[in-house]
Tab-separated table of C-alpha atoms in Angstrom:
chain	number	residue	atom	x	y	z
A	1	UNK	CA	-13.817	-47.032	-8.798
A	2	UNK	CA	-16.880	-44.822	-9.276
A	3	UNK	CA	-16.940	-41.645	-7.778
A	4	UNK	CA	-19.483	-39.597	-6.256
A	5	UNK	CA	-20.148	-36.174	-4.660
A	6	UNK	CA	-21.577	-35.614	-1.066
A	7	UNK	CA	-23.712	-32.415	-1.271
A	8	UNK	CA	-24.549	-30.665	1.745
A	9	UNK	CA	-27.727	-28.499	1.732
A	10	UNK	CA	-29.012	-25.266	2.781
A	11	UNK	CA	-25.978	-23.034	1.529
A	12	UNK	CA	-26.302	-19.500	-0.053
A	13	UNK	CA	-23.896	-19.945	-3.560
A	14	UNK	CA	-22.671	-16.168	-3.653
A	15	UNK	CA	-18.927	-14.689	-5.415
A	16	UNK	CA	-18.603	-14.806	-9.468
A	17	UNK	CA	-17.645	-17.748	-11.927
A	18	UNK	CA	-15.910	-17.420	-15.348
A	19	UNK	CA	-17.322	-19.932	-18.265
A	20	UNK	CA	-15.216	-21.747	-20.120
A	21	UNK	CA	-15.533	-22.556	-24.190
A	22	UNK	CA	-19.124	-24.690	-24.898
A	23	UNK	CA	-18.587	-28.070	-24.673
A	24	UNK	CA	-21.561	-28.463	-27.956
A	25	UNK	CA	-19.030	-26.028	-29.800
A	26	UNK	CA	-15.586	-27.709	-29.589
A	27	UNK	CA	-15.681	-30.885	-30.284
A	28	UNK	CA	-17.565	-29.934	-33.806
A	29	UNK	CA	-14.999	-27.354	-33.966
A	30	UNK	CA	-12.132	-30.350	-34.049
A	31	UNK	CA	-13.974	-32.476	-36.001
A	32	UNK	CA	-14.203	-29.764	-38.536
A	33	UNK	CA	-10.118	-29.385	-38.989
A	34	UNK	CA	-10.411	-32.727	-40.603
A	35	UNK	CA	-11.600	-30.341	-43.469
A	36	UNK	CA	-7.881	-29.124	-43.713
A	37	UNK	CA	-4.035	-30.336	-43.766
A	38	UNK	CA	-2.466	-28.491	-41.661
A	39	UNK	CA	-2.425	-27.146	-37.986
A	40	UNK	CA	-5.347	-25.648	-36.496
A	41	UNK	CA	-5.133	-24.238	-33.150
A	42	UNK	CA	-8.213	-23.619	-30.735
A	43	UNK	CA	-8.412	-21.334	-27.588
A	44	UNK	CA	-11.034	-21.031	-24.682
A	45	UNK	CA	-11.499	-25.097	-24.899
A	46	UNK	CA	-13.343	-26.414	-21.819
A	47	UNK	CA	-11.017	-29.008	-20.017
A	48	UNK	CA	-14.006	-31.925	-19.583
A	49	UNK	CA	-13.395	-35.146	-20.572
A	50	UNK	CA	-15.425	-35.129	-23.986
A	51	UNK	CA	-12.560	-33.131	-25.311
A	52	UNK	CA	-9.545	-36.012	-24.932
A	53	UNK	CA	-12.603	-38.539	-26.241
A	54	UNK	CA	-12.825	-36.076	-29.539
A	55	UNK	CA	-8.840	-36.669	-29.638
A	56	UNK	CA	-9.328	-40.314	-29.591
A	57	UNK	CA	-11.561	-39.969	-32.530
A	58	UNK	CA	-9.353	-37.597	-34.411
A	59	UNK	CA	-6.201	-39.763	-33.501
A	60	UNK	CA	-7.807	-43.013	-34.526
A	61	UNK	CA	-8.347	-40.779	-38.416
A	62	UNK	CA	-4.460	-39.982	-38.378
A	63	UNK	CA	-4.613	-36.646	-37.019
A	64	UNK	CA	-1.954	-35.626	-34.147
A	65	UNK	CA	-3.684	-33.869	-31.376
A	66	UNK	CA	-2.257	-31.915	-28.318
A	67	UNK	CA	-4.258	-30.685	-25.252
A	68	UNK	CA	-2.299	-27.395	-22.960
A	69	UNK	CA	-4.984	-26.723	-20.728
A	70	UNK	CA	-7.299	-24.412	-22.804
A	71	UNK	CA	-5.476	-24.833	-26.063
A	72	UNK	CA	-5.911	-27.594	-28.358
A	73	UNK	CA	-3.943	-27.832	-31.354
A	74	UNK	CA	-4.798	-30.264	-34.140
A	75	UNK	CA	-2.915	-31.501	-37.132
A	76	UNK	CA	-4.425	-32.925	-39.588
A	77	UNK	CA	-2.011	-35.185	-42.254
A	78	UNK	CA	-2.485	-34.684	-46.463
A	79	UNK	CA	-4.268	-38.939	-46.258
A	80	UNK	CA	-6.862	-39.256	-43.447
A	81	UNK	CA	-8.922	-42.366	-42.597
A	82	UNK	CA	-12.576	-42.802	-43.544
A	83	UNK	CA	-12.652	-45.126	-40.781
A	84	UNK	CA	-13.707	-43.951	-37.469
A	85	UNK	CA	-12.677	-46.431	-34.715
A	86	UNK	CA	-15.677	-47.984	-33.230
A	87	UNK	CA	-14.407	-47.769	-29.307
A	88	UNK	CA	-13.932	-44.158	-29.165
A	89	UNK	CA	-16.870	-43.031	-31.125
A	90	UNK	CA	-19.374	-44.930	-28.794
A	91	UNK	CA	-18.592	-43.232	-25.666
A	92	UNK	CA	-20.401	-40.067	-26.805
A	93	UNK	CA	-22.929	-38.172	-29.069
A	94	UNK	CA	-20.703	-35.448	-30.981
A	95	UNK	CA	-18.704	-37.985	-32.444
A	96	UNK	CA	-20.837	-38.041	-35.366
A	97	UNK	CA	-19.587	-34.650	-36.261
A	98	UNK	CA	-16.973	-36.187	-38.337
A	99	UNK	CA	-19.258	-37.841	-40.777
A	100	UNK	CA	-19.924	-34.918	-42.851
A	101	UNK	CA	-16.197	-33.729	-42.855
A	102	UNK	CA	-15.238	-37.312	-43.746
A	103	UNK	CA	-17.377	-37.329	-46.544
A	104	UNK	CA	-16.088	-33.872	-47.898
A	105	UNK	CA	-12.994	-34.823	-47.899
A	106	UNK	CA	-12.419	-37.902	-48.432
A	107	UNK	CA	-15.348	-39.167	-50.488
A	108	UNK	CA	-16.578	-41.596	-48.248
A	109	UNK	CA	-16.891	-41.832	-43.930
A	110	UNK	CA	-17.451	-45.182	-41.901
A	111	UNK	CA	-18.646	-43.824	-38.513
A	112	UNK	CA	-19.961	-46.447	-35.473
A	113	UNK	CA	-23.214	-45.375	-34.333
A	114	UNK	CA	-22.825	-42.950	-31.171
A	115	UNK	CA	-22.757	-43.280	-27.893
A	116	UNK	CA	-23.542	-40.907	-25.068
A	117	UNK	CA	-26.343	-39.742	-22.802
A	118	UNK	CA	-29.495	-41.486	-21.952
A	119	UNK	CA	-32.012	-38.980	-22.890
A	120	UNK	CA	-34.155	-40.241	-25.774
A	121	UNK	CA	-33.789	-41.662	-29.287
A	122	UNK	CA	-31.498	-39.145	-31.401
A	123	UNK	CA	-31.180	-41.146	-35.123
A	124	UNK	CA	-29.382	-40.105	-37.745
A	125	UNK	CA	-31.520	-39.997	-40.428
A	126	UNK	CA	-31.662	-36.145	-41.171
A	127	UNK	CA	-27.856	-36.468	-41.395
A	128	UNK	CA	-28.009	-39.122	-43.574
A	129	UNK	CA	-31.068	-37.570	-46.151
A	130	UNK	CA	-29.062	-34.853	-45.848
A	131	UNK	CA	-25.634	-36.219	-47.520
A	132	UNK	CA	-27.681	-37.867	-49.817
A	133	UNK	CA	-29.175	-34.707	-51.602
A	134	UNK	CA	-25.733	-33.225	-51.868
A	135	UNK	CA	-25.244	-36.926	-53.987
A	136	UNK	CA	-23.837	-39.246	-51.646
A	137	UNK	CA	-25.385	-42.472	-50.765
A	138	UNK	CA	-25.525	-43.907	-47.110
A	139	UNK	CA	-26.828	-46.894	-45.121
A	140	UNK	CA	-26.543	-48.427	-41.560
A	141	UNK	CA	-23.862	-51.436	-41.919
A	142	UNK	CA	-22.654	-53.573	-39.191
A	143	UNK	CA	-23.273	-51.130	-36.441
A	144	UNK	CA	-21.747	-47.739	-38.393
A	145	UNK	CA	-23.079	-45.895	-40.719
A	146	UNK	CA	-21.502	-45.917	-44.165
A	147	UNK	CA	-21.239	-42.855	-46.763
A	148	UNK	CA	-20.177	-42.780	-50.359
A	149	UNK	CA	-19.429	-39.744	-52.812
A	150	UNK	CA	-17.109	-39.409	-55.649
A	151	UNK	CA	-17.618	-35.873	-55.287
A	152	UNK	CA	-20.059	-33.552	-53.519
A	153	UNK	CA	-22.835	-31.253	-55.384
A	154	UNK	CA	-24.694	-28.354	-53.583
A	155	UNK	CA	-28.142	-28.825	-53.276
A	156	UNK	CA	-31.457	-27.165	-52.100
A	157	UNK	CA	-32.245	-29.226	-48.409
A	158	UNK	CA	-35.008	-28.719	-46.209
A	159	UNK	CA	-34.692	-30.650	-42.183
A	160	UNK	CA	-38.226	-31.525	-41.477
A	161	UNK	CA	-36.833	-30.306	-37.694
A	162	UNK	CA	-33.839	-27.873	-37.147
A	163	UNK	CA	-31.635	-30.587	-36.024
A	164	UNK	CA	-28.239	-29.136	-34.598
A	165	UNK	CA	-26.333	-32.114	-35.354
A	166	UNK	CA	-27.740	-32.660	-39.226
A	167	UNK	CA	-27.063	-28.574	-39.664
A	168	UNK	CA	-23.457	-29.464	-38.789
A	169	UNK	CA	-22.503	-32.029	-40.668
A	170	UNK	CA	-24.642	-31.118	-44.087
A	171	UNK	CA	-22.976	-27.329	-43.500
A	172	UNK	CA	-19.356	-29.538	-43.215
A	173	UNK	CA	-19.981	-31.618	-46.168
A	174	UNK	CA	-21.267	-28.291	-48.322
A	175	UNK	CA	-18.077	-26.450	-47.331
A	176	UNK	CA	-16.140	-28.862	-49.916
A	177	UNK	CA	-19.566	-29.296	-52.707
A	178	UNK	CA	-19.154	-28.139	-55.898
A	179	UNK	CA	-21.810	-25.338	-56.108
A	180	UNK	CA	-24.334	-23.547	-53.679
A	181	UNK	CA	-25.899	-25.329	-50.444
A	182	UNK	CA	-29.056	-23.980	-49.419
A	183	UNK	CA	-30.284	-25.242	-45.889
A	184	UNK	CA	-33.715	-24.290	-45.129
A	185	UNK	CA	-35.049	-25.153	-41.498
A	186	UNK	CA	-31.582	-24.659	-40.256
A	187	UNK	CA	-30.564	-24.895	-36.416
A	188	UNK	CA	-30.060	-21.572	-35.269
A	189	UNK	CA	-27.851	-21.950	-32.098
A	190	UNK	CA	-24.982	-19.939	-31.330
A	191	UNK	CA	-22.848	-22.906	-31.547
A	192	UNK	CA	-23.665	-23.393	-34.959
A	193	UNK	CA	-22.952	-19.849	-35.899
A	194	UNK	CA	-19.072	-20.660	-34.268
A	195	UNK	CA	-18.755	-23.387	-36.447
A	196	UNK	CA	-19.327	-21.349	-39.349
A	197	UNK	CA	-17.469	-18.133	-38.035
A	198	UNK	CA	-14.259	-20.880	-38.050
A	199	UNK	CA	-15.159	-22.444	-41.093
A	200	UNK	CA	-15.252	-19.188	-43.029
A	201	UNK	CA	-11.491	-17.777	-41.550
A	202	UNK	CA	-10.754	-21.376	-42.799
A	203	UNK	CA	-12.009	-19.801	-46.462
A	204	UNK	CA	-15.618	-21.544	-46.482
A	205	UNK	CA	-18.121	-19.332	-47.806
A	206	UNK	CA	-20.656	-19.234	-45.580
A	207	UNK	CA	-23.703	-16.856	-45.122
A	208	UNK	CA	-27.192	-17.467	-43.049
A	209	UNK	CA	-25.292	-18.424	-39.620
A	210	UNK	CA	-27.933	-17.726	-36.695
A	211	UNK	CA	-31.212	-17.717	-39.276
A	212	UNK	CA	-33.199	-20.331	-40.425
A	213	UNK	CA	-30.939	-20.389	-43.750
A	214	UNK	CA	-27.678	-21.121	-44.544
A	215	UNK	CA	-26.311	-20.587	-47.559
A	216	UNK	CA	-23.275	-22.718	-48.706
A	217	UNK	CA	-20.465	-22.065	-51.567
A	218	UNK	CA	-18.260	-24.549	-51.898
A	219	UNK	CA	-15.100	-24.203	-52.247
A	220	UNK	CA	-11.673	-26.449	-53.927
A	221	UNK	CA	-10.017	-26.240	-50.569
A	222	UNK	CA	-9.280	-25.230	-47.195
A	223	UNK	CA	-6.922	-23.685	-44.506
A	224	UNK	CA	-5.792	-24.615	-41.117
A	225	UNK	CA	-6.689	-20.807	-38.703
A	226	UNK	CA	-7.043	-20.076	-34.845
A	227	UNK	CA	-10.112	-19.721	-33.697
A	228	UNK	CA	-11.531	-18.995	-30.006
A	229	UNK	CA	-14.412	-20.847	-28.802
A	230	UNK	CA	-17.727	-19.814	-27.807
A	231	UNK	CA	-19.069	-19.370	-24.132
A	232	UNK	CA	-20.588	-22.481	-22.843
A	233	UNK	CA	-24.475	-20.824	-22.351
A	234	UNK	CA	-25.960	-24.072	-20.511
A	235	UNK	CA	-22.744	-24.239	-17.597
A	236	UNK	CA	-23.637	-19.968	-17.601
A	237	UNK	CA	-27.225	-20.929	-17.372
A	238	UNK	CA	-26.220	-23.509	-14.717
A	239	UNK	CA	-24.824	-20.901	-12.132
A	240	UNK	CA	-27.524	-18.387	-12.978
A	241	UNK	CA	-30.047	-21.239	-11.925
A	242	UNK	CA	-27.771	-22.343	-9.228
A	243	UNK	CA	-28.132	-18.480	-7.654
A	244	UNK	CA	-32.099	-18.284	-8.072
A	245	UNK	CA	-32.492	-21.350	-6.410
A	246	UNK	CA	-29.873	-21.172	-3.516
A	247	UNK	CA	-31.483	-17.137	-2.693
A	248	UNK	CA	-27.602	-16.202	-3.834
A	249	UNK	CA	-26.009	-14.099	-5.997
A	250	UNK	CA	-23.315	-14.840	-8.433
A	251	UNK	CA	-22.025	-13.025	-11.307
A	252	UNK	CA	-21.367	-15.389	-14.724
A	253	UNK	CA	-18.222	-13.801	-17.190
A	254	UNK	CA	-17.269	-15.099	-19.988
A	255	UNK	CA	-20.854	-15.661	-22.053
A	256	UNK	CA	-23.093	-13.484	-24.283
A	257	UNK	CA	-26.103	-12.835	-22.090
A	258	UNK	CA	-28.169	-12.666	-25.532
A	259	UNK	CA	-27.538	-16.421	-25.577
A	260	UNK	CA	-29.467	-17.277	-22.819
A	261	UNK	CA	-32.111	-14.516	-22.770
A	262	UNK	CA	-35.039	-16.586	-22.270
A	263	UNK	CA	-33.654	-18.924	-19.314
A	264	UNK	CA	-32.937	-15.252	-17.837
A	265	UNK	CA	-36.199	-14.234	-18.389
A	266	UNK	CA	-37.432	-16.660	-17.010
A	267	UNK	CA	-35.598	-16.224	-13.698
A	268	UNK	CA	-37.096	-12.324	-13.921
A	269	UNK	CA	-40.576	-13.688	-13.626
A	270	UNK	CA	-39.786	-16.086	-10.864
A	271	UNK	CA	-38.638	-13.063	-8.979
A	272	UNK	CA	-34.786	-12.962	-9.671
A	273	UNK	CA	-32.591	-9.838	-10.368
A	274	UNK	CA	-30.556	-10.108	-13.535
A	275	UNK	CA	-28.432	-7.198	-14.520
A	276	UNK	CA	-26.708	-8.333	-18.190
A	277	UNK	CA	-23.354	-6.757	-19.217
A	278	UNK	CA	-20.715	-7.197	-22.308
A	279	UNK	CA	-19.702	-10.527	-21.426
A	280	UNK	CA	-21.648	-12.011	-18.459
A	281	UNK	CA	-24.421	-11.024	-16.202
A	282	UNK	CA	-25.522	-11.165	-12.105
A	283	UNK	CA	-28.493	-13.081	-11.032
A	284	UNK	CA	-29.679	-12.009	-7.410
A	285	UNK	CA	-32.419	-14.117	-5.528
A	286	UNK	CA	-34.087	-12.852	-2.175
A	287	UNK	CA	-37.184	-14.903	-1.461
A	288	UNK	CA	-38.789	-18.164	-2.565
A	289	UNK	CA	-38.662	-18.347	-6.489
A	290	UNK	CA	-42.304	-18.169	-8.007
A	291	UNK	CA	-43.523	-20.863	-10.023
A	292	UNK	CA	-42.985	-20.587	-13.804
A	293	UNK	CA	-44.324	-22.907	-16.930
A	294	UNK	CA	-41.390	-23.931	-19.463
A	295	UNK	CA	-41.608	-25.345	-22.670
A	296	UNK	CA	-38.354	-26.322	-24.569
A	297	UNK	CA	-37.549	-25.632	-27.928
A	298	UNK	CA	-34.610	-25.036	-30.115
A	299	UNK	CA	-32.956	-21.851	-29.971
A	300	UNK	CA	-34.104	-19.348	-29.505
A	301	UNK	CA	-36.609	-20.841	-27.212
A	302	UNK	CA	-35.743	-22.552	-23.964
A	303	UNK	CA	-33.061	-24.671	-24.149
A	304	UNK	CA	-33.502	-28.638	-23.269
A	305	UNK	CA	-30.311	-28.862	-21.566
A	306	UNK	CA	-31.077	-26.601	-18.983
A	307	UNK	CA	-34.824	-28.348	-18.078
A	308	UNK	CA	-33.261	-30.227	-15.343
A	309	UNK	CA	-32.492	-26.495	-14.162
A	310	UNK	CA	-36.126	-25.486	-14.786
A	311	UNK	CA	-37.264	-28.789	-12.723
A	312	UNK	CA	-34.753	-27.863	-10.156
A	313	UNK	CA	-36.419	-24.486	-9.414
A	314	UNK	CA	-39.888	-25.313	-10.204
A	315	UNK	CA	-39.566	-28.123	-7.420
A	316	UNK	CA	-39.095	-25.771	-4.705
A	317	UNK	CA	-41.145	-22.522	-6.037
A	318	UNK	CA	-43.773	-21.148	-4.625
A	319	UNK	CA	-47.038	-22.519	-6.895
A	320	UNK	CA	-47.694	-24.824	-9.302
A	321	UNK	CA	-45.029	-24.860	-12.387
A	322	UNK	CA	-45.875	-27.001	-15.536
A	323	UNK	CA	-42.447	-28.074	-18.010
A	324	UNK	CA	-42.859	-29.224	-21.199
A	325	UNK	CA	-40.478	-31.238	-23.226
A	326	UNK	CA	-40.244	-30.750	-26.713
A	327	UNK	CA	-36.945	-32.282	-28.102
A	328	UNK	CA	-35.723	-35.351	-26.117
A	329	UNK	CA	-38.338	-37.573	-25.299
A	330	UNK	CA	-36.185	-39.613	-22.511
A	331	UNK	CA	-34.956	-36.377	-20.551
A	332	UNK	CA	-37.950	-36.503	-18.130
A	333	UNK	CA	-35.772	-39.368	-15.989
A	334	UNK	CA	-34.538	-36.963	-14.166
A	335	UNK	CA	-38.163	-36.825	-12.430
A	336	UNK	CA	-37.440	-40.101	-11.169
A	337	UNK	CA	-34.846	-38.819	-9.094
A	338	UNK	CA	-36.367	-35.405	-7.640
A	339	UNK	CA	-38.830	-37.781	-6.871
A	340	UNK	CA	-36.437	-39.631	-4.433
A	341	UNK	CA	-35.144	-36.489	-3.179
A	342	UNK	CA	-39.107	-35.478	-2.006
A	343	UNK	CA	-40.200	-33.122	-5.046
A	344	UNK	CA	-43.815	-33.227	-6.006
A	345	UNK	CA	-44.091	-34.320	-9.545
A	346	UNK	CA	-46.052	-35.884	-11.956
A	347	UNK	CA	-45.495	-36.937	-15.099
A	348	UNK	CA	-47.991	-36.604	-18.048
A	349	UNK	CA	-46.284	-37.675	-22.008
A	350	UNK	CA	-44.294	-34.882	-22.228
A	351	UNK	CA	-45.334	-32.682	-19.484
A	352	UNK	CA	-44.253	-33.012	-15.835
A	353	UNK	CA	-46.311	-30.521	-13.491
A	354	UNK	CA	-44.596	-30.154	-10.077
A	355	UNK	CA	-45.877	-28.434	-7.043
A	356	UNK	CA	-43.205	-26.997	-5.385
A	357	UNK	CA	-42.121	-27.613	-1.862
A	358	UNK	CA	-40.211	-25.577	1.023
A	359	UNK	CA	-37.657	-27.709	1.095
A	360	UNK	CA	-35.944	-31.166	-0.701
A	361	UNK	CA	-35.177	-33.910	1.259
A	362	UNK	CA	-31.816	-35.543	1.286
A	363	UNK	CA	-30.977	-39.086	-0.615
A	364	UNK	CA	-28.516	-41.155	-2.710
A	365	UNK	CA	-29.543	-39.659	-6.661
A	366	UNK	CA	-27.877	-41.222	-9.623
A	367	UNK	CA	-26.786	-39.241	-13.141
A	368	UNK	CA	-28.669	-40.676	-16.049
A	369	UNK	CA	-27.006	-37.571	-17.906
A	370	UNK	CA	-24.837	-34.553	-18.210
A	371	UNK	CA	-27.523	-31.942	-17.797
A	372	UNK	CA	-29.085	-34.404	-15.447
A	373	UNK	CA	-26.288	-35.016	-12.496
A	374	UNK	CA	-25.690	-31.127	-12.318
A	375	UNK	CA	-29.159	-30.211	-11.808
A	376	UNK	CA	-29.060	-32.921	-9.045
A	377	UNK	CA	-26.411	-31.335	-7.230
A	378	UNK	CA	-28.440	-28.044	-7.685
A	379	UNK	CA	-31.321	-29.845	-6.071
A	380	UNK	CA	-28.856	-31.357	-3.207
A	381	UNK	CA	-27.904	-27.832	-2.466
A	382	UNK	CA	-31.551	-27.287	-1.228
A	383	UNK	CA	-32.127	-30.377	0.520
A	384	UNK	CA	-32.424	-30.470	4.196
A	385	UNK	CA	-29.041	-32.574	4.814
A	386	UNK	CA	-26.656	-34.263	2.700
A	387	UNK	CA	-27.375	-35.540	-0.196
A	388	UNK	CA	-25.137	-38.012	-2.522
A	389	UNK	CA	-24.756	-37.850	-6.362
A	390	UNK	CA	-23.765	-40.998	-7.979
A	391	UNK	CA	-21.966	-41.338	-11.381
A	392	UNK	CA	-20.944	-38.173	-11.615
A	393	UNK	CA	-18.546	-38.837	-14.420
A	394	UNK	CA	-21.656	-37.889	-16.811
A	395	UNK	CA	-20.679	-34.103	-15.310
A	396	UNK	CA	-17.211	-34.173	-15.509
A	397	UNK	CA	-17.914	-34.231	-19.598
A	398	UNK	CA	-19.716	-31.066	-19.667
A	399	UNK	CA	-18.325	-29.127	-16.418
A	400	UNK	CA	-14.959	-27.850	-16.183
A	401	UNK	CA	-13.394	-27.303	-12.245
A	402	UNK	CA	-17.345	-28.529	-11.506
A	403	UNK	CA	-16.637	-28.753	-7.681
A	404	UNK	CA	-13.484	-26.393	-7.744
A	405	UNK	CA	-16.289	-23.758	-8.947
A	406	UNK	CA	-19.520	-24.267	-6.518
A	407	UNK	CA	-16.396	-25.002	-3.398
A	408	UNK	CA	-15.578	-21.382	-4.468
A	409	UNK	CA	-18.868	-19.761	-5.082
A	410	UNK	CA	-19.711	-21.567	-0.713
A	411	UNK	CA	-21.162	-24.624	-1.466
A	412	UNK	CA	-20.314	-27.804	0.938
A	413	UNK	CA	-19.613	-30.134	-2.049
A	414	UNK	CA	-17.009	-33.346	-1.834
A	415	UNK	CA	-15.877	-35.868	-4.262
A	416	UNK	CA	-15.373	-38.854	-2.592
C-alpha cells in the first residue's frame, strides 16, 4: 500500500537537526570497494532506502554486504561479476557507479540502463566516451550498456559538461589504468572530492579533487580502509530552507557550511540570519522572505537539487522571483504541483517566474522526485490547512528519520 504524509500548515519549525552522511556520496562510495578484495567499512551512512538498493547491486556482483544502522561494511570476494543484475539496477540513478569500477577491475562491466527519478534525460554517453579514451570499447546492448578492456591506459579526457556521474566512474576506472589520467572539465562537488579522499587511503593516487582537474596515477592494486562519509549538503540545505520559509529557526550540525554557501547566501538576501560554525550553521527568519532570482549550476553554483527549495520560498516571498534551470531539463514538474497548491507560476523553457503569495493553499500533491516530494512538504507547511503528499517513498531514498526530524523540529506531519 502506498503511503502518504498529511501536512498541516502554518507551524513555526524551530530546535536543531543533525545531518546524516550524503546520500550522492555513499552509494559511489560502495560501489567503489568493488575496486578491492577485502572488507571495507563505512561510517556516517544515511539509513534511506537507496542504500539497501546499492546492496542489492553489490550482492547481485558477489560481494557480502551488512547494514548496522550507520555502518555499512562491504566485502568484496578475489572473482566478482561483470554482470550487474538488471532488477536492482533499474530502481535508481547511482547504480551506474559500478560501471567504471567493473571495468577496472575486471576488464569488462554489463550494467542495465538506470532507473530513478523523473527529472529529465541523464544519458550516459560522457561515461561511455570517457572509458573509451582510457581504451575500452562500449555500446548500448539489449537494454545495458556493455564495456570491454583487456587492460586500462591513462589518457588526457576533456567532459564537454562537468558531469558528476562521468567524473566518477572515469576517476574509478583511472584508479586501476596503467599510467596518468588527466580529467579536464571535472565535477567539482564535495562528493566527488570524498570519493577520492577514500580512494586515495585505499592507495589511489589521486590529486585535483575539488578543481576542475583531476589528475590520475594508476596503480597495480588496491586496499580495503574505513572511511566516514560526507555531510549530506542538500537534506542541510533542506532544513535551512525549511526555517526561512516557516519564519523559524533551526540550527543544522553535522555539514560544512562552505558546501552550501551560495543556497545560504541566498537566504541572507531574502532577509534570513545565518550564523556558520565548524560543522553546521543557524538560519533565523522573522518576516516574509524577499524575492530572490536563482540560476542552477554545478558546484559551486546553486545546486539543482535544492530548486524545489528555491521554488518553495520564491512562491511565498514578497516580489517577483525568477529560477532558472540549468542541468535537468524535466525538474520544472514540480511547478505543476505548487500550481495545485495556489502558487503563482509560470513557466518559460527553462525559466519559471513566480510571484509570490501570502499564503499556499492546501491540496493532495504527488512526488515526481526526491528533491521534489520534500520541497512539497516544505510548501504544505505554509499552506492554509492540511495538505497531503502522495508517493512519498521518492523521500524516504534521500531523507533519513524525514518525519521523525520536522515532528521534532514542531511540525504537524503524519504518515498515514
Amino acid at each position: 500500500m502506498k503511503e502518504r504524509f498529511l501536512v498541516q500548515g502554518g507551524t513555526r519549525l524551530e530546535g536543531s537537526v543533525r545531518v546524516d552522511g550524503a546520500k550522492n556520496s555513499v552509494l559511489k562510495l560502495m560501489a567503489a570497494t568493488l575496486l578491492t578484495e577485502g572488507t571495507t567499512t563505512l561510517h556516517n551512512c544515511p539509513q534511506i532506502l537507496d542504500v539497501p538498493l546499492m546492496r542489492d547491486v553489490l550482492v547481485g556482483l558477489g560481494c557480502e554486504v551488512e547494514i548496522d544502522g550507520s555502518v555499512v561494511r562491504i566485502t568484496t570476494p578475489a572473482d566478482v561479476s561483470p554482470h550487474a543484475d538488471f532488477d536492482a539496477v533499474r530502481q535508481f540513478r547511482a547504480s551506474v557507479a559500478v560501471l567504471g569500477p567493473l571495468a577496472a577491475r575486471c576488464g569488462e562491466a554489463y550494467v542495465a540502463l538506470p532507473g530513478g527519478d523523473a527529472i529529465g534525460s541523464r544519458p550516459l554517453d560522457m561515461h561511455q566516451s570517457g572509458l573509451e579514451k582510457l581504451g575500452a570499447t562500449t555500446h548500448i546492448e539489449h537494454g545495458a550498456v556493455v564495456a570491454k578492456a583487456g587492460k586500462l591506459t591513462g589518457a588526457a579526457i576533456k567532459l564537454d559538461f562537468p558531469s558528476v556521474g562521468a567524473t566518477e566512474n572515469i576517476v574509478t576506472a583511472a584508479v586501476l589504468a596503467e599510467g596518468r589520467t588527466v580529467l579536464d572539465n571535472a565535477a567539482r562537488e564535495p562528493e566527488i572530492v570524498d570519493l577520492c579522499d577514500m580512494l586515495n587511503a585505499m592507495g589511489a593516487r589521486i590529486a585535483g579533487a575539488g578543481t576542475s582537474i583531476i589528475t590520475v596515477d594508476g596503480v597495480d592494486a588496491l586496499r580495503p580502509t574505513e572511511h566516514t562519509v560526507v555531510g549530506d549538503r542538500i537534506v542541510a540545505g533542506t532544513w535551512a530552507y525549511a526555517a526561512a520559509m516557516t519564519r523559524g529557526d533551526i540550527t543544522v550540525t553535522g555539514i560544512a557550511p562552505r558546501h552550501l554557501h551560495l543556497a545560504l547566501e541566498k537566504l541572507k538576501i531574502s532577509g534570513a540570519t545565518v550564523e556558520s560554525y565548524d560543522s553546521g550553521f543557524r538560519v533565523r527568519m522573522q518576516n516574509r522572505p524577499r524575492a530572490v532570482d536563482y540560476q542552477t549550476l554545478p558546484f559551486p553554483g546553486f545546486p539543482t537539487d535544492l530548486q524545489p527549495m528555491a521554488i518553495g520560498i520564491s512562491a511565498i516571498a514578497d516580489g517577483a522571483s525568477v529560477i532558472t534551470e540549468n542541468v535537468f531539463e524535466a525538474r520544472f514538474r514540480f511547478v505543476d504541483e505548487m500550481l495545485r497548491l495556489g502558487a503563482d507560476a509560470t513557466v518559460d523553457g527553462h525559466h519559471v517566474v513566480l510571484r509570490g503569495v501570502d499564503k499556499l493553499s492546501s491540496t493532495d500533491v504527488w512526488a515526481s522526485d526526491i528533491r521534489a516530494g520534500a520541497g512539497l512538504v516544505l510548501a504544505g507547511l505554509v499552506a492554509d490547512d492540511v495538505t497531503t503528499v502522495h508517493d512519498v517513498a521518492h523521500i524516504d531514498r534521500g531523507y533519513p528519520n524525514f518525519v521523525e526530524n520536522l515532528t521534532a523540529l514542531g511540525a504537524d506531519i503524519r504518515r498515514v
